[in-house]
Coordinates of C-alpha atoms in Angstrom, one line a residue:
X1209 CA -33.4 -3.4 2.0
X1210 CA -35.8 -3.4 -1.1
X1211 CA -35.8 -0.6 -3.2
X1212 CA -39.5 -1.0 -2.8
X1213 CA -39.5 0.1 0.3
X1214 CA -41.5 3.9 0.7
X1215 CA -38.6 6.4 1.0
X1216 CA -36.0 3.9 -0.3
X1217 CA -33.5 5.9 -3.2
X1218 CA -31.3 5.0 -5.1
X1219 CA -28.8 7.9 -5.8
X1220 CA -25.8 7.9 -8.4
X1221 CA -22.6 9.4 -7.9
X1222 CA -20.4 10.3 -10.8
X1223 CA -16.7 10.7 -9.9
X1224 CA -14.3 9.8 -8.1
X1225 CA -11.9 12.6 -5.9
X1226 CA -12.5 13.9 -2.6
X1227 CA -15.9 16.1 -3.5
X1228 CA -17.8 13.0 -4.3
X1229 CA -16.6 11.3 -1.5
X1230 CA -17.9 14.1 0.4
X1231 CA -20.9 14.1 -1.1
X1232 CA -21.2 10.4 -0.7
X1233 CA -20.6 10.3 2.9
X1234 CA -23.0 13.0 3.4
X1235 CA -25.6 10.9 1.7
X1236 CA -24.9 7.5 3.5
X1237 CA -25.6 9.1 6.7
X1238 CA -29.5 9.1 5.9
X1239 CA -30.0 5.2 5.8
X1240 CA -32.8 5.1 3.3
X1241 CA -30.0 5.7 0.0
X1242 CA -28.4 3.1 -1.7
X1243 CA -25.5 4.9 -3.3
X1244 CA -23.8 4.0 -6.4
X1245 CA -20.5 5.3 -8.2
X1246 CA -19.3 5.3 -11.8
X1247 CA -15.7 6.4 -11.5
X1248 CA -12.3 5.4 -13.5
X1249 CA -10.6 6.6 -10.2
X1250 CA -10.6 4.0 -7.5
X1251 CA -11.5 5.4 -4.4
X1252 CA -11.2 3.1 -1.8
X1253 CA -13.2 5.8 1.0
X1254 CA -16.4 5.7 -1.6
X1255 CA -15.9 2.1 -2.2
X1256 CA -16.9 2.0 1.2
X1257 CA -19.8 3.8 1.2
X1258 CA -21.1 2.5 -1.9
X1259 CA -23.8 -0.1 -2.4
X1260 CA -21.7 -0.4 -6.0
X1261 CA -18.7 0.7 -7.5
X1262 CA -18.6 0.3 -11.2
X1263 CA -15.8 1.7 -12.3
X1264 CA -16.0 2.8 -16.0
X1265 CA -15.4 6.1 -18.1
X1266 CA -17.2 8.7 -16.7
X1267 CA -17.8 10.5 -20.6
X1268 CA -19.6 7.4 -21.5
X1269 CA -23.0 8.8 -21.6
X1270 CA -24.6 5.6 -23.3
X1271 CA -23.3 3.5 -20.8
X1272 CA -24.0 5.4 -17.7
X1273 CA -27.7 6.1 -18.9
X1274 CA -28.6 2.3 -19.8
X1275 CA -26.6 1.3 -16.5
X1276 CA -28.5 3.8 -14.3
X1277 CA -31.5 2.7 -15.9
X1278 CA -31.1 -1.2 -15.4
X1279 CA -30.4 -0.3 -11.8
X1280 CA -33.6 1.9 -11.0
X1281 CA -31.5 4.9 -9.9
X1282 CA -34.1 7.4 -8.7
X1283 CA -31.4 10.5 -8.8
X1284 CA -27.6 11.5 -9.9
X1285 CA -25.3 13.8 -8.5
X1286 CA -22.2 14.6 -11.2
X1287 CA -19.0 15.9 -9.4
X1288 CA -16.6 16.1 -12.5
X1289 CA -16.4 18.3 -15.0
X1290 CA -16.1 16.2 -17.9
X1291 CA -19.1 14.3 -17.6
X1292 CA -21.2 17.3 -17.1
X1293 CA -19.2 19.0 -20.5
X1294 CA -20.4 15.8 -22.6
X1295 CA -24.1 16.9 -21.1
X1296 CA -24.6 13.5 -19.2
X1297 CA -26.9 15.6 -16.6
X1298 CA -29.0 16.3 -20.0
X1299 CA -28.9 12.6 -21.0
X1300 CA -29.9 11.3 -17.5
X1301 CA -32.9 13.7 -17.5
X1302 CA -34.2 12.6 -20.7
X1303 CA -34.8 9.5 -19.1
X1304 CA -36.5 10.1 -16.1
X1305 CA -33.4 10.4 -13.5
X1306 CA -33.1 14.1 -12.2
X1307 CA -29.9 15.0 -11.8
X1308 CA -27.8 17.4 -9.8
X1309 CA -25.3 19.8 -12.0
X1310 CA -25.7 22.1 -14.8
X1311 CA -27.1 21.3 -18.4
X1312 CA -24.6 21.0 -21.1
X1313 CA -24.6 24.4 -22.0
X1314 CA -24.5 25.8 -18.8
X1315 CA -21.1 23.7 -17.9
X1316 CA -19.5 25.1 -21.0
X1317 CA -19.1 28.3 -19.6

């Protein structure tokens, strides 16, 4: 399937435990999203679902924003709470990818 394709998404996933998978298997059931998952973790249930696994330091901001970018993810979902208290949800936003889970200063409370 293209990602040209009307309705087509490309969602991220950030994480790697059982709420992720949760959310990932909730996401696969509507066949238009491509899922893909940064997690140190291996999971092999999200494996599964995902399109891609990449797994990698969910803190790396840098990373996870160039790589989201390069692979024309449309949305993110961040399970874990360190990514979101490094503020990746802020990062992501800044370019272009909306993103489910409180701003930095919101997960610091």
């Amino acid at each position: 399937m293209s990602t040209e394709q009307e309705g087509y998404r490309r969602f991220l996933l950030v994480g790697g435990g059982a709420r992720e998978h949760a959310i990932g298997a909730a996401l696969c059931r509507n066949r238009s999203v491509d899922l893909l998952v940064v997690s140190h973790n291996r999971n092999h249930g999200l494996e599964r679902l995902a399109t891609t696994f990449e797994r990698h330091d969910e803190t790396d901001v840098e990373w996870i924003k160039r790589w989201a970018r390069d692979q024309g993810v449309h949305a993110a979902g961040i399970g874990l709470e360190d990514p979101l208290g490094v503020g990746l949800p802020d990062e992501l936003s800044k370019v272009g990818i909306p993103t489910v889970g409180p701003c930095h200063n919101a997960a610091r409370l």
